[in-house]
Amino acid sequence: MELKLDNITKNYGTAATLSEVSFTLNPGVYGLLGANGAGKTTLFRIICGLMKPTQGAVKYNNRDISTQAESFRTILGFLPQDFSYYPDFTVLKFMLYISSLKGLNHKTAKKRCLKLLKQVGLDDVKGKRIRKYSGGMKQRLGIAQAMINDPEILILDEPTAGLDPKERVKFRKLISSFASKKIVILSTHIVADVEYIADEILILKEGRLVDRGSVPALLKEIQHQVWECLISEGEVTEMEEKFLVSNRRHVENDILLRIVSDKKPKEDARQVDPALEDLYLFYFQEGDNIE
């Protein structure tokens, strides 16, 4: 199983949203990171065949998806950032409706729907109308509908939006359980969610793929560049103007700053292990609208 993007470019007038994006994916979980406007959603729509690239091709098992559009849709699952649903449908009715669109027969569909609703923790409320669901419950429904056809390729655009920390832990477990023998690509503004479950991270900046690799491999790029130091309240503004601060918190009467810098920011600063969020801020520190 192989998904290959070959020189994908998407232009709107004279502006390029994506520029020569190329990568090959095999079964595993991939996290797509980028600031607002980096082109993540456009890239997902092109992979799903909902939008044509200006240049380049998306290939599944060495065949352009444009030549196998119908069969490609049968092995694809997609949760868009703005997940649409019918508010007066019950959850089970909605899932059965999606199943019919995917071409599943009724007997297979019902069995599959009930299993998925149990997996995402919605089995007890399957007869409830969707409009009465919380935001987190709707997101879990979105994940379930994306899995209805047991897809080989699963695309999730901001799947953790609206989920509280407990639900995000459940989501990570769900993705891990779904990911066997599938290509899963997800974007999220909660960096920790991909740090925990992604086999590889793809970093998209200003429409270009600027880096990719496992979390440990990528973090080597800022090894020995992450520091923590205690400062007074009066020093905060000056330090934030001089350095890239990834976190700050109160410690008794002082402020503990976490800083990404190739130079020691303060004499008593101590070096700490980098995290993916530090790397994210390192890439998108200048002029980017960080999510």
CSV table of N, CA, C and O in Angstrom, one decimal, residues 56 61 96 102 108 148 155 262 266:
chain,number,residue,atom,x,y,z
A,56,GLY,N,1.2,18.5,-10.9
A,56,GLY,CA,1.6,17.3,-10.1
A,56,GLY,C,0.4,16.3,-10.1
A,56,GLY,O,-0.6,16.5,-10.6
A,61,ASN,N,-0.9,3.4,-5.1
A,61,ASN,CA,-0.3,2.1,-5.6
A,61,ASN,C,0.1,2.3,-7.1
A,61,ASN,O,-0.3,1.6,-8.0
A,96,LEU,N,-26.0,5.1,9.2
A,96,LEU,CA,-26.6,4.3,8.1
A,96,LEU,C,-26.7,5.0,6.8
A,96,LEU,O,-26.5,4.4,5.7
A,102,LYS,N,-21.6,5.1,0.8
A,102,LYS,CA,-20.4,4.4,0.6
A,102,LYS,C,-20.6,3.1,-0.1
A,102,LYS,O,-19.7,2.4,-0.4
A,108,THR,N,-24.6,-5.4,6.5
A,108,THR,CA,-23.2,-5.1,6.8
A,108,THR,C,-23.1,-3.8,7.4
A,108,THR,O,-22.3,-3.6,8.4
A,148,ILE,N,-16.3,4.4,8.4
A,148,ILE,CA,-17.5,3.5,8.1
A,148,ILE,C,-17.1,2.4,7.1
A,148,ILE,O,-17.6,1.3,7.1
A,155,ILE,N,-7.9,10.3,6.4
A,155,ILE,CA,-7.5,11.7,6.5
A,155,ILE,C,-8.3,12.4,7.5
A,155,ILE,O,-9.6,12.5,7.5
A,262,ASP,N,19.9,29.0,20.4
A,262,ASP,CA,21.2,28.4,20.2
A,262,ASP,C,22.3,28.9,21.1
A,262,ASP,O,23.4,28.4,21.2
A,266,LYS,N,20.6,32.9,29.7
A,266,LYS,CA,20.9,33.5,31.1
A,266,LYS,C,22.0,32.6,31.8
A,266,LYS,O,22.0,31.4,31.5
